[in-house]
Structure formats: structure tokens, C-alpha cells
Coordinates of C-alpha atoms and ligand atoms in Angstrom, one line a residue:
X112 CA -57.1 -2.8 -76.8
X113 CA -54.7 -1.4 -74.3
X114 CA -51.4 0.4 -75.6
X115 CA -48.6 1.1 -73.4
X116 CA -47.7 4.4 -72.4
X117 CA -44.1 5.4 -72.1
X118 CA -43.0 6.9 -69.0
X119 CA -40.1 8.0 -66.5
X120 CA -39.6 6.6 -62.7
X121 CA -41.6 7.9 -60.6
X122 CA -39.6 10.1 -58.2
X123 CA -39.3 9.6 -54.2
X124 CA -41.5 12.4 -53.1
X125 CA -44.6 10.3 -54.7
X126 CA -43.8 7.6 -52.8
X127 CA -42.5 8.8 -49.3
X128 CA -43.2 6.4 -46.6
X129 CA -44.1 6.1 -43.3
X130 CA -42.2 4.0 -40.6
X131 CA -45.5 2.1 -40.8
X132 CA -45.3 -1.2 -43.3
X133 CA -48.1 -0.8 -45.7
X134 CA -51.2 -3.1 -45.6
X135 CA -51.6 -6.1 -48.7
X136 CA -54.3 -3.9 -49.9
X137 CA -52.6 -0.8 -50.2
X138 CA -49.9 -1.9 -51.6
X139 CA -51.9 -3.7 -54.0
X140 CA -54.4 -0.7 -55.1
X141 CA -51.0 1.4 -55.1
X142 CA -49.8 -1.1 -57.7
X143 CA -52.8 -1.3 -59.9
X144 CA -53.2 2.4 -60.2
X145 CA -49.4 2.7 -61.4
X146 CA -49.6 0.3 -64.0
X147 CA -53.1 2.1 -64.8
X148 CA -51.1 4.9 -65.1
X149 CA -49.3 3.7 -67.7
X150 CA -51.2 1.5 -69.9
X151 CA -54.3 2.9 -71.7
X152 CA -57.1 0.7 -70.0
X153 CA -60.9 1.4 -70.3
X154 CA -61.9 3.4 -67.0
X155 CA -65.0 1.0 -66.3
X156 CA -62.6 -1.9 -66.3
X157 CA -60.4 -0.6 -64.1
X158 CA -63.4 0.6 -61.5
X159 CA -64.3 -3.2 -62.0
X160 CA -60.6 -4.3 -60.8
X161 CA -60.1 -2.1 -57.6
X162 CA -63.2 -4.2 -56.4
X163 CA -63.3 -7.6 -55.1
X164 CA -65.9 -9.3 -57.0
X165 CA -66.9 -10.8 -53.3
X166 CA -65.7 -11.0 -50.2
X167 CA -67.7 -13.9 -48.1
X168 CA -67.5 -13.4 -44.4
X169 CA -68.5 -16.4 -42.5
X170 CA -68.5 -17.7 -38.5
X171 CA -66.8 -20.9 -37.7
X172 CA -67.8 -22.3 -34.6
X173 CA -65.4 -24.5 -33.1
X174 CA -66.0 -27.1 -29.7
X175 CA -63.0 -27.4 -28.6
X176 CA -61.2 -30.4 -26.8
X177 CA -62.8 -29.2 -23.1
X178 CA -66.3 -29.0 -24.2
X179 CA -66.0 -25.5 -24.5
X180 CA -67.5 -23.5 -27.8
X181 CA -65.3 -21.0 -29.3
X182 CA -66.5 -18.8 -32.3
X183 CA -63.8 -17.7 -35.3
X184 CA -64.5 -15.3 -38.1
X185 CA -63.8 -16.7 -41.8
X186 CA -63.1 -14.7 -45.0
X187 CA -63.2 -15.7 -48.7
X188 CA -62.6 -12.8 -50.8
X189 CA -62.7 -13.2 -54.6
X190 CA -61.4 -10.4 -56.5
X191 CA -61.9 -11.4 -60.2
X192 CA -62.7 -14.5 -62.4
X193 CA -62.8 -13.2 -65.8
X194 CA -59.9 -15.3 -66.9
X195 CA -61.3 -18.8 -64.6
X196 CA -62.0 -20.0 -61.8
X197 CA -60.7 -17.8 -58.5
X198 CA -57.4 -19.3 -57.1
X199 CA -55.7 -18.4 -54.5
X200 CA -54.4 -19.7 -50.3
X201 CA -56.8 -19.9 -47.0
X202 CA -54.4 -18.8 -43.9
X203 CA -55.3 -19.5 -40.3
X204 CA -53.2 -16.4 -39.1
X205 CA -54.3 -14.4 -36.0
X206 CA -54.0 -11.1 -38.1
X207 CA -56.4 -12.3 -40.6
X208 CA -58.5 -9.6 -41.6
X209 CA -61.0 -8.8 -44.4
X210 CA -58.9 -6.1 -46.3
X211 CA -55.5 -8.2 -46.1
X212 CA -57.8 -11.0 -47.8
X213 CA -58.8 -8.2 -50.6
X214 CA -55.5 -7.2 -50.6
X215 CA -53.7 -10.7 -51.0
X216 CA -56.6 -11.4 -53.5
X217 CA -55.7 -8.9 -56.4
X218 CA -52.4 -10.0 -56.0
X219 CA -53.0 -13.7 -56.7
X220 CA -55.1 -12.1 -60.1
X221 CA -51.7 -10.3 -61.1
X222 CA -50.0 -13.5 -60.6
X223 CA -52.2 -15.6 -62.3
X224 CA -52.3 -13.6 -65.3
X225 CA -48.4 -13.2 -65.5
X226 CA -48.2 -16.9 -65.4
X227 CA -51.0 -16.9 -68.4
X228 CA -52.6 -19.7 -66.1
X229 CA -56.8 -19.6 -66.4
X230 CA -57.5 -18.5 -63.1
X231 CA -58.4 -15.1 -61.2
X232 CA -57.3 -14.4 -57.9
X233 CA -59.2 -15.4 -54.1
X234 CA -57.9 -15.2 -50.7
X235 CA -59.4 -16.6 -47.4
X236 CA -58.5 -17.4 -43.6
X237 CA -59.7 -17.8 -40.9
X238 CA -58.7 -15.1 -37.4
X239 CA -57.3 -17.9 -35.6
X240 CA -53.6 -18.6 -34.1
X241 CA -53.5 -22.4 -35.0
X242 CA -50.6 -22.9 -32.3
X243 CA -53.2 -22.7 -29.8
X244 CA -55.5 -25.8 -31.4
X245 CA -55.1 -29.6 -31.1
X246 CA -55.0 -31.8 -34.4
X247 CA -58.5 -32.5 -33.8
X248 CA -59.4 -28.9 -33.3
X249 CA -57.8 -27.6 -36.4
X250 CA -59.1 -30.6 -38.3
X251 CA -63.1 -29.8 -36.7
X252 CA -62.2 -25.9 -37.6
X253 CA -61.5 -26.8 -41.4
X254 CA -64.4 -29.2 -41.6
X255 CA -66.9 -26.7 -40.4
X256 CA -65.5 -23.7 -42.4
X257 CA -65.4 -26.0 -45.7
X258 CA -69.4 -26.4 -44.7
X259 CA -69.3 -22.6 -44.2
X260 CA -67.7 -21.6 -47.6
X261 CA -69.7 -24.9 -49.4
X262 CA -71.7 -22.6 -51.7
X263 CA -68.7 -20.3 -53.2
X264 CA -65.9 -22.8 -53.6
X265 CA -65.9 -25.6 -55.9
X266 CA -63.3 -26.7 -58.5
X267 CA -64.9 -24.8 -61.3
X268 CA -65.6 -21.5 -59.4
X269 CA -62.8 -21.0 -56.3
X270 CA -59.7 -23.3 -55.3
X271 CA -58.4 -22.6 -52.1
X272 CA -54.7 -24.1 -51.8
X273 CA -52.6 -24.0 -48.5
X274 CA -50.9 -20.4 -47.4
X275 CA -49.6 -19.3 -43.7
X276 CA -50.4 -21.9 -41.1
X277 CA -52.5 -24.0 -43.5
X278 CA -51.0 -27.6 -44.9
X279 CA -51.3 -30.7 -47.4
X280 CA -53.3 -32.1 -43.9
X281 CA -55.5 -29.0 -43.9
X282 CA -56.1 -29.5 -47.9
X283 CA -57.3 -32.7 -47.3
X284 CA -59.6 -32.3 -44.6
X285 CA -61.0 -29.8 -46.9
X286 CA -61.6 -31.9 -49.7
X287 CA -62.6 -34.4 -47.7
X288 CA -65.4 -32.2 -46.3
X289 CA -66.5 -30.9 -49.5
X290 CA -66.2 -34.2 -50.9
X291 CA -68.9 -35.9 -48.0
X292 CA -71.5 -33.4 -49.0
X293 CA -71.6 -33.3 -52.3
X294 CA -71.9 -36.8 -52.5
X295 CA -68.9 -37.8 -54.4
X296 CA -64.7 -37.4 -54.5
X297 CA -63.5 -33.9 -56.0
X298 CA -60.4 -33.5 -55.5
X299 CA -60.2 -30.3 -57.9
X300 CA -62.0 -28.2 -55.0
X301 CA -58.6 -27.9 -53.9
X302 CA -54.6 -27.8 -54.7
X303 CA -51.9 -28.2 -52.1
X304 CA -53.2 -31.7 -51.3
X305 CA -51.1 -35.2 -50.2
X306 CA -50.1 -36.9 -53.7
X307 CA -52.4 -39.7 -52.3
X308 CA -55.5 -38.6 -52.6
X309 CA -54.5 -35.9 -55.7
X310 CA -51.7 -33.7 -55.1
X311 CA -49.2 -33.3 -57.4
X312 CA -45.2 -33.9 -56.6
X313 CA -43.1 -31.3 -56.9
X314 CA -46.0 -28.8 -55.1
X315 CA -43.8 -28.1 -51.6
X316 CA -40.6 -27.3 -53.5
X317 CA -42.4 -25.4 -56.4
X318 CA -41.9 -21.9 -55.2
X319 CA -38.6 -22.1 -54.6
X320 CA -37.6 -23.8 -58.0
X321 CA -39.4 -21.0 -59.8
X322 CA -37.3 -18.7 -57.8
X323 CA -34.4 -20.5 -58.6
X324 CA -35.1 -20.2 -62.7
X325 CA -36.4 -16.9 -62.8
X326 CA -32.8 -16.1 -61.3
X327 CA -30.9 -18.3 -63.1
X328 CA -32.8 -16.6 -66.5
X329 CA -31.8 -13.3 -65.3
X330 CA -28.4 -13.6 -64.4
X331 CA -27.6 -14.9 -67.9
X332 CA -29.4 -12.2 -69.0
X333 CA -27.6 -9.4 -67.0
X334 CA -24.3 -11.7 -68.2
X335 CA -23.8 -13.0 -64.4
X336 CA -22.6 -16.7 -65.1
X337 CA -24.1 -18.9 -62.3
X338 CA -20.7 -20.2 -61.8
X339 CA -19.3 -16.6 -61.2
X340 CA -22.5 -15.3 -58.9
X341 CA -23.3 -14.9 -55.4
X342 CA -26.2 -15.4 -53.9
X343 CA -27.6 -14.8 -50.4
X344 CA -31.3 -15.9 -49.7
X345 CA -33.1 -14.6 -46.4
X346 CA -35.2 -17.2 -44.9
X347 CA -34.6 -21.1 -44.9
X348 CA -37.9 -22.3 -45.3
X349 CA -40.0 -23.8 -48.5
X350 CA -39.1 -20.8 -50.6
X351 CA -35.5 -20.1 -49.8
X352 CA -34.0 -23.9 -48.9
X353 CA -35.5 -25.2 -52.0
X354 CA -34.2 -22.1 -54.4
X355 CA -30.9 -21.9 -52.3
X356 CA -30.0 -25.3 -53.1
X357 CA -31.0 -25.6 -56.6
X358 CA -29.2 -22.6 -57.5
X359 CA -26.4 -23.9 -55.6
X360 CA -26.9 -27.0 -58.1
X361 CA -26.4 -25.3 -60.7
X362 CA -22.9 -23.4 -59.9
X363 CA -24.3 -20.6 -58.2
X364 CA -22.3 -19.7 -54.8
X365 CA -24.6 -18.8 -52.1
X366 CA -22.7 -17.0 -49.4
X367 CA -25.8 -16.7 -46.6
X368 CA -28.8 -18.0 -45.1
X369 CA -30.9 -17.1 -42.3
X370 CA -33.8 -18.0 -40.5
X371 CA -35.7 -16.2 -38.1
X372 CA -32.9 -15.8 -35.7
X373 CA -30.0 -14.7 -37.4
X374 CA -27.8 -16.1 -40.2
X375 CA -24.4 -17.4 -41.5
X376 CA -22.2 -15.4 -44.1
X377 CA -19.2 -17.1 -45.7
X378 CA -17.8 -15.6 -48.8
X379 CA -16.5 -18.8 -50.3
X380 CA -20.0 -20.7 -50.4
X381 CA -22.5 -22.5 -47.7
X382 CA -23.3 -26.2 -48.0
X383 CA -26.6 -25.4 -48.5
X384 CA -27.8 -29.2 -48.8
X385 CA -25.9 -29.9 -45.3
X386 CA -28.1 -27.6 -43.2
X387 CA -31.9 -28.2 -42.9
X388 CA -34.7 -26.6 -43.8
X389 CA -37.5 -24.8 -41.9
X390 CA -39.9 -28.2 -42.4
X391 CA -37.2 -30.1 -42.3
X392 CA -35.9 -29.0 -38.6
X393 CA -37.2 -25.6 -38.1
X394 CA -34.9 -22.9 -36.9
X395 CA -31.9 -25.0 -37.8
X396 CA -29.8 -22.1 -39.4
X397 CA -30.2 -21.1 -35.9
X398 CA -28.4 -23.8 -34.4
X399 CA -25.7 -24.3 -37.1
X400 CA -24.9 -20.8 -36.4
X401 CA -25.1 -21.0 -32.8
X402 CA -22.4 -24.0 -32.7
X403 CA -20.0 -21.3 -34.4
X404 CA -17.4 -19.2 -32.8
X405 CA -16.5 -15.6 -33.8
X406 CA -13.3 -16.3 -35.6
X407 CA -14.4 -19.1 -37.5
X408 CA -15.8 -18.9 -41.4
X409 CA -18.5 -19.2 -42.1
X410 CA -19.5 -16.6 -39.4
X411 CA -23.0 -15.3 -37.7
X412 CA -24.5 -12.2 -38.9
X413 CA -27.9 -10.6 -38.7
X414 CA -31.2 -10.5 -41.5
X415 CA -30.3 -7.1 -41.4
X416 CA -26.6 -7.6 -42.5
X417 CA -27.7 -9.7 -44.5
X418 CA -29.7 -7.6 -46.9
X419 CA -27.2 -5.7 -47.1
X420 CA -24.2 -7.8 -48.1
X421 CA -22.1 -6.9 -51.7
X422 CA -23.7 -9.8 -53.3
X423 CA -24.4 -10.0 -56.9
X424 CA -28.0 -11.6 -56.2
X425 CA -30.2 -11.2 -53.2
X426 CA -33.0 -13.7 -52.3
X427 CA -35.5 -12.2 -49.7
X428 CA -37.8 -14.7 -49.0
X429 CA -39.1 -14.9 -45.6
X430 CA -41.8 -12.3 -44.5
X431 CA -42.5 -9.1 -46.4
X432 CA -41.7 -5.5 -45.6
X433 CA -38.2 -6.4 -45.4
X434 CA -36.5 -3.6 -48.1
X435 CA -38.3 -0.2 -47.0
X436 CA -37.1 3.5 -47.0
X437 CA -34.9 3.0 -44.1
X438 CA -32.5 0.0 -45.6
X439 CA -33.1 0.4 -49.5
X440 CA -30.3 2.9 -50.2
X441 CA -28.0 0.4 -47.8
X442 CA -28.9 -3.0 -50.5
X443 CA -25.9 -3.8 -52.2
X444 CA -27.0 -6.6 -54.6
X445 CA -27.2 -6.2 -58.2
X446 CA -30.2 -8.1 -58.9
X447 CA -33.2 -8.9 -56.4
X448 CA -35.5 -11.8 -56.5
X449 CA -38.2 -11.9 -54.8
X450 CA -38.9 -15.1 -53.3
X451 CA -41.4 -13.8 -50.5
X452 CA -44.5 -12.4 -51.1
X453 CA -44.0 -8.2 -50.8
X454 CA -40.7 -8.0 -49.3
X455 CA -40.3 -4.6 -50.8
X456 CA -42.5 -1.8 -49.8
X457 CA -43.5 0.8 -52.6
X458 CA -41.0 3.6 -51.5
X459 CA -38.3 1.0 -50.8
X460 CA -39.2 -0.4 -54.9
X461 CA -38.8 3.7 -56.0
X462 CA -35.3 3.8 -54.7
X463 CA -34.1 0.4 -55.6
X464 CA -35.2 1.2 -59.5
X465 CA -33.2 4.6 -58.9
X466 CA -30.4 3.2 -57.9
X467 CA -30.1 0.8 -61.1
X468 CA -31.1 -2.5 -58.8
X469 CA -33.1 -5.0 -61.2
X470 CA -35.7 -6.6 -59.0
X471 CA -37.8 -9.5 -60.0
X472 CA -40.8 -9.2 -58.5
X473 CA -42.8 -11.9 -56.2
X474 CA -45.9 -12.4 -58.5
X475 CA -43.2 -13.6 -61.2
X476 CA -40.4 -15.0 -59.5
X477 CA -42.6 -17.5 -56.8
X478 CA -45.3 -18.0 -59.1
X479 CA -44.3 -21.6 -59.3
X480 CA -46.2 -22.4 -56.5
X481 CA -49.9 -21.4 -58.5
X482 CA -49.0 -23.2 -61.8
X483 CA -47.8 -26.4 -60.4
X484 CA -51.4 -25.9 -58.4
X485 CA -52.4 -25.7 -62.0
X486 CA -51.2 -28.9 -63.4
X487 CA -52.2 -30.0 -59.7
X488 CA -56.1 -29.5 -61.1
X489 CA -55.1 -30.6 -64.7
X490 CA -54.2 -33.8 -62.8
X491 CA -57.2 -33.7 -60.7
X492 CA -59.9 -33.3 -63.3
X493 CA -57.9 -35.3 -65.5
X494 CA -58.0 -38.0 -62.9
X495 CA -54.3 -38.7 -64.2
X496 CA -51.2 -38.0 -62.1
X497 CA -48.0 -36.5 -63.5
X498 CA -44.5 -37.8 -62.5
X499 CA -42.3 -35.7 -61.0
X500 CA -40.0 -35.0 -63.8
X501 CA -43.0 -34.0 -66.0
X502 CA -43.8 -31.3 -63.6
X503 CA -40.9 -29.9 -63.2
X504 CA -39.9 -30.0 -67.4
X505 CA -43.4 -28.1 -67.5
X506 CA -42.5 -25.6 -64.6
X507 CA -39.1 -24.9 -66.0
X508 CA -40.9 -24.1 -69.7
X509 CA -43.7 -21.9 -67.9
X510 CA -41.3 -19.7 -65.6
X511 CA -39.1 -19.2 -68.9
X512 CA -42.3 -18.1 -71.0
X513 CA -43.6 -16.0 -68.4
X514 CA -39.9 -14.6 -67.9
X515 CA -39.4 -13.8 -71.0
X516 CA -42.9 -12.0 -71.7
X517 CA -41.5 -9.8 -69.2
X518 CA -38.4 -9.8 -70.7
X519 CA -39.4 -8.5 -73.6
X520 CA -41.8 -5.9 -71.9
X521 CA -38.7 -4.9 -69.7
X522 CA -36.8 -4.1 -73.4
X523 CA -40.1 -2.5 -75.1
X524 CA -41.4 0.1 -72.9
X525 CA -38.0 0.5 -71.2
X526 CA -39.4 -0.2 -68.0
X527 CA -38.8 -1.7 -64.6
X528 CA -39.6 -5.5 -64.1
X529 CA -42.1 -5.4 -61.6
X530 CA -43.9 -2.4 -63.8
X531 CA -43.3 -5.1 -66.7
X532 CA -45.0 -7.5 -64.9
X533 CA -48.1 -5.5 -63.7
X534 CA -48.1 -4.0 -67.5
X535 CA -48.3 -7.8 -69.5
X536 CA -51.1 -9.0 -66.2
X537 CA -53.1 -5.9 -65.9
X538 CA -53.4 -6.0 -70.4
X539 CA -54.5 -9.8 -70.0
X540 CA -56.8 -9.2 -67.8
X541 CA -58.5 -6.1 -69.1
X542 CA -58.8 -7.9 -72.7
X543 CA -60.0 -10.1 -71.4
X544 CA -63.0 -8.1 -69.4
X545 CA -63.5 -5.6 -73.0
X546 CA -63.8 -8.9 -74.6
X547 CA -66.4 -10.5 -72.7
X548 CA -68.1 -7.2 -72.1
X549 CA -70.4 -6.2 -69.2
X550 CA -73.4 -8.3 -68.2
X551 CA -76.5 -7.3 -68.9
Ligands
LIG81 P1 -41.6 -21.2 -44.2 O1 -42.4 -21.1 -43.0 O2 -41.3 -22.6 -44.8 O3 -40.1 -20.6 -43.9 C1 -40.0 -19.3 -43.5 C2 -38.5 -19.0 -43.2 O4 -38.3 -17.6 -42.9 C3 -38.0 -19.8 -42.0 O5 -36.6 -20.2 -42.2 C4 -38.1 -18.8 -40.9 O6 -37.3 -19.0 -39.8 C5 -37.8 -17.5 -41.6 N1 -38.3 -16.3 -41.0 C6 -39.5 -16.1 -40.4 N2 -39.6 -14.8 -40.0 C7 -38.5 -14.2 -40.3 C8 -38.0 -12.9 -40.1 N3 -38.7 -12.0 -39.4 N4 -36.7 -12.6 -40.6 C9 -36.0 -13.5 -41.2 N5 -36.4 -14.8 -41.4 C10 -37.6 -15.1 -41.0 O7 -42.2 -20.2 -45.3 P2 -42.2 -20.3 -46.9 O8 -43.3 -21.2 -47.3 O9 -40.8 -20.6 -47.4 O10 -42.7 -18.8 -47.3 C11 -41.8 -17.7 -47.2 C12 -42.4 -16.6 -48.0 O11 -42.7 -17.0 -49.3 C13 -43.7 -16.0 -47.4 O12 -43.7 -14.6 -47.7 C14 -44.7 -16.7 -48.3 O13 -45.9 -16.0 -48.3 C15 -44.1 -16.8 -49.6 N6 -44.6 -17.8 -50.5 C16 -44.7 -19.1 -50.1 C17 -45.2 -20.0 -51.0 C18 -45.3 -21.5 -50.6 O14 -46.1 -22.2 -51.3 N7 -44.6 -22.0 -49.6 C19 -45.6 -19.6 -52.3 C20 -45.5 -18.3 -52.6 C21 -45.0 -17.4 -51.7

């Protein structure tokens, strides 16, 4: 059985950083060899989890709308299934490559296990930029790499779900696919789908309503009443419009948005519900701030100010990389929440813990998105669908079980919360693998 090691920060020499943002899989062995550090984990296991368990590399040929054939590269990586089936998004993303899948795979184990949910963690994509394909390109793409991946995905071994540039409509073209040549309708092969044919409600606005409670649960804890807090949330999209508003909701005051372009800043509050989000009318923090003069509150400002503003709470949750060495001394929130995947690079994590800053990390705080893909294949094999308000009262109870097994790691071994986090998911996972034991 593992036994936690007590031990102080690490210091900023360990983790000095290059201008260069680190890669998902560096950041992702750096993290697993921390918490190693500090948890007493048999050696074999661990050699186990800085491997994939596979990494499938497929080719995709595509005719496109001209006649034309045009060959893409694939990639299913599946990093560990001790716990369940492997879970995790398929991106159609020019940058695709093998390593971020591996990468982006381990991380998807982590958050897994710190939601307790019986999965391990996958990744996939395909090297393609899907603004340059038709509907019926992108829809013959999926098809053919469904065919491609037919023999390692399934709903009891690997679940793809939708991630960058992937949708419900790619989910079900999927299934679809899957569903033709094994004969029969399996809508477990994947999550992220249309509620019509299987998806659950409550999928799209998941992320951002765990965000919203694992915030909500720490303010209280830190003694920030909602009604007294401010919040500003980089990015307006499915994570950040859907967190920003609930949390608004629920008394917060959040004092900026942005989108890719820029944001707004007013200290007395944004009507968050008036402006729309990314999916709703992309880029439309853009325009609300364009039609605003410079005298006039709420005013523009820059993601860069924005990181930076005297807030109590601070929601980054648009790209990652965002907090590195160069910015994290300037963050002036109290609490951080991730709402991104990675927006805080290793070195930038070393100085925010220096400086006192509480940061809840990604595989905790947007972890709604896997475990309402969970009920999603509860409801799938079940054949039964879930209402909406049963999903979210099942949401709310996970996020506050998973926040408080953190919580209570945070208070044991007197450590940060994303070392909490990697602590309680690394110890699941590597019971799990002494339990079972190596076969043969
Ligand atoms: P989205 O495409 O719906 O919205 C992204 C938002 O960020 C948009 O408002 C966009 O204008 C803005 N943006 C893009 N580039 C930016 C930049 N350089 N600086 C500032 N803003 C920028 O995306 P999303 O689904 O909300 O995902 C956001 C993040 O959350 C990503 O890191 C994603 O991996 C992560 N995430 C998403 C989900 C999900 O299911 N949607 C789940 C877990 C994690």
C-alpha cells in the first residue's frame, strides 16, 4: 500500500523554465515523477505508468470533394486501463502528434481516478486542420478512421468523446460507423453524442459547472462568501461562459471576460448571461467590447491584463500555457481555478504555491466534463436516459466528493492542491495495479 511522504515545495531552481511552453507529455511525466516523489509507490508500477499501454498509429485516407485523395495520420494512444475501460477525447487539430496524444493520455488517467470514475485514460486525433474540410469530408474522415481504430475502441475497452475540433456531429458519425459494422446500435462506443441517439443533457455545459462548484467549494472553504468574491474567467467558450454564469448565479461578481481578442473589466460585475458565448456567437466578447469607448465602464483590456487583475478568484480557461515564469509573480488572485486544460506551466505552478496562491488544478476542477461522459455510458448501457436535473444533482455530489478527498489530502500531508490531487489519483491507481498484480 502506498504511504504518503511528507515534504517541502520544491524550490524555483528545480523548475526553471525555458521561454519554450512545455509539451502535454512533459508536463505530464514531470507531474507523475513529483507525486512519485512523494508517495511510497512500488518501482515496477511506476515503470508501468510512464508508459502508454499502446499507442495505435493509423492512416486515414480521405477522397475529398474534387476527386482528389488525401492521406491523414491517426493516433489512439491508451495509457492505462487498470481501473476500466480507457476514456478519454479524439482532436482533429493540425498539431496533432503522437507524444501530445501520450501526453494528453496520462492526464485523462489522473483525472479519471480523481473523479473515482472506472475508467483509465486514452487520447487520439487525427493531423488534420478541420477548417479546411467540407461537412461531407469531415464526416467521410470520421467514418473511415472509426473503420481504422474498429479493433481497439469499443464501449468496454476505449471511449473516445469529443475534444478540439471534434463535436456531438463527429460522435455520431462515429457511433454510427462503429455501429454499421458490428452489426447492431452501440451507443456506449462513445460519449459526447446528440441526446437523440444517447447523449446525455447536461454534457456541453458540464465542464464549466464543475468549474463553477469546485470554486464555489473553495471559496467557502478559504471563507470568500460568493456574494463578497470576484471572479474573472479568461475565455468565453464551453468552459468559461457556462462556469462564469453559474457562478454569477450564485452571488459571485465576475468582473472580466475575454475571448480570443481581448476582454472587458468592470469592477462592479459583467452581465455575464447578456453576452454570448463562443458556440453561441463566437468571438462575441470581441464585439461587445469593440462597441465600447475608452471612458466608459465596463472598459477593454487585454488576456494579459487580465490574469493579472486584483481579483479574489481567477478562472483561466481558454488555452494552456497561460501562467508561466514570465507572468506568475505578476497574478494577483487569491485562488486559481483551472478551467482549461494546463494553463499553468510547472515553473509558473512552483511560484504560484510560493507565493501562497491556492490553485485548483484542471484534472479536478473540469473534471465534470468525463463523469457526466460517465453517467453518459451508465445511460447508454443502461439503455435509460437521465433528465437533466438528475445529472446535474449527481455532478454537483461527485465534484464535492472528489473536492473534498482532496480537501482532506490538502489538510493531511500539508500539501498543495494540485500535489493533493496527483497524491489521492496516482494511490488509486497504483492499488489498484499491486492489487491485480502483473500478468503472467
Ligand atoms: P471553446 O472553443 O468553446 O472556447 C474557447 C474560448 O477561449 C473562446 O472564447 C476563445 O475565443 C477563447 N480563446 C481562444 N484562444 C485564446 C487565447 N489565446 N487567449 C484567450 N482566449 C482564447 O473551448 P472550451 O471547450 O471552452 O475549452 C476551453 C479549455 O477547456 C480548453 O483548454 C479545453 O481543452 C478545456 N476543456 C474543455 C472541455 C470541454 O468539454 N469543452 C473539457 C475539459 C477541458
Amino acid at each position: 500500500m502506498s504511504s504518503q511522504k511528507r515534504s517541502s515545495p520544491s524550490n524555483r531552481e528545480a523548475t526553471a523554465e525555458s521561454s519554450d511552453p512545455e509539451t502535454a507529455l512533459e508536463t505530464a511525466r514531470r507531474q507523475l515523477d513529483r507525486a512519485a516523489a512523494r508517495l511510497d509507490v512500488d518501482d515496477t508500477v511506476l515503470e508501468r505508468l510512464r508508459h502508454p499501454a499502446s499507442v495505435h498509429e493509423v492512416t486515414v485516407p480521405l477522397e475529398r470533394d474534387d476527386g482528389s485523395v488525401e492521406v491523414f495520420t491517426g493516433y489512439r494512444a491508451q495509457h492505462d486501463s487498470v481501473r476500466g475501460p480507457f476514456k478519454g477525447g479524439l482532436r482533429y487539430h493540425p498539431d496533432v502528434t503522437r507524444d501530445e496524444c501520450v501526453g494528453l493520455s496520462m492526464w485523462m488517467t489522473w483525472k479519471c481516478a480523481v473523479m473515482d470514475l472506472p475508467f483509465g485514460g486514452a487520447k487520439g486525433g487525427i493531423v488534420v486542420d478541420p477548417k479546411r474540410l467540407s461537412d461531407d469530408e469531415t464526416e467521410r474522415l470520421t467514418r473511415r478512421f472509426a473503420q481504422e481504430l474498429r479493433d481497439v475502441i469499443g464501449p468496454k475497452t476505449d471511449i473516445p468523446a469529443p475534444d478540439m475540433g471534434t463535436d456531438p456531429q463527429t460522435m455520431a458519425w462515429l457511433m454510427d460507423a462503429y455501429s454499421m459494422q458490428e452489426g447492431e446500435t452501440i451507443p456506449g462506443v462513445v460519449t459526447g453524442k446528440p441526446p437523440v441517439i444517447g447523449g446525455s443533457y447536461g454534457r456541453e455545459e458540464a465542464p464549466g459547472r464543475s468549474v463553477a462548484i469546485v470554486t464555489r467549494e473553495t471559496c467557502e472553504y478559504y471563507d470568500y462568501p460568493l456574494s463578497e468574491t470576484t471572479v474573472a474567467v479568461q475565455g468565453f467558450g464551453s468552459v468559461g461562459a457556462n462556469a462564469a454564469r453559474l457562478l454569477a448565479d450564485w452571488g459571485a461578481t465576475v468582473v472580466a471576460v475575454s475571448d480570443v481578442n481581448g476582454g472587458v473589466y468592470d469592477p462592479d460585475g459583467i452581465d455575464v448571461a447578456a453576452i454570448p458565448s463562443h458556440d453561441e456567437e463566437p468571438e462575441a466578447v470581441t464585439r461587445f467590447a469593440a462597441g465600447l469607448t475608452e471612458d466608459d465602464s465596463p472598459r477593454r483590456l487585454s488576456n494579459e491584463e487580465l490574469l493579472e487583475l486584483d481579483v479574489d478568484v481567477l478562472v483561466p480557461a481558454a488555452i494552456g500555457n497561460v501562467i508561466t515564469a514570465d507572468n506568475a509573480d505578476a497574478i494577483a488572485a487569491d485562488i486559481v481555478v483551472e478551467g482549461a486544460n494546463g494553463p499553468t506551466t510547472f515553473a509558473a505552478d512552483t511560484i504560484l504555491e510560493e507565493r501562497g496562491i491556492h490553485v485548483i488544478p484542471d484534472i479536478l476542477a473540469n473534471a465534470g466534463g468525463v463523469t457526466v461522459s460517465y453517467f453518459e455510458w451508465l445511460q447508454d448501457i443502461n439503455r435509460r436516459a437521465w433528465a437533466l436535473e438528475r445529472v446535474n444533482e449527481e455532478l454537483e455530489s461527485e465534484m464535492v466528493r472528489a473536492w473534498t478527498a482532496l480537501k482532506d489530502e490538502v489538510e493531511r500531508a500539508d500539501v498543495s492542491w494540485r500535489d493533493a490531487a496527483y497524491a489521492v489519483a496516482l494511490e488509486r491507481v497504483a492499488e489498484a495495479h499491486e492489487a491485480r498484480g502483473l500478468w503472467p
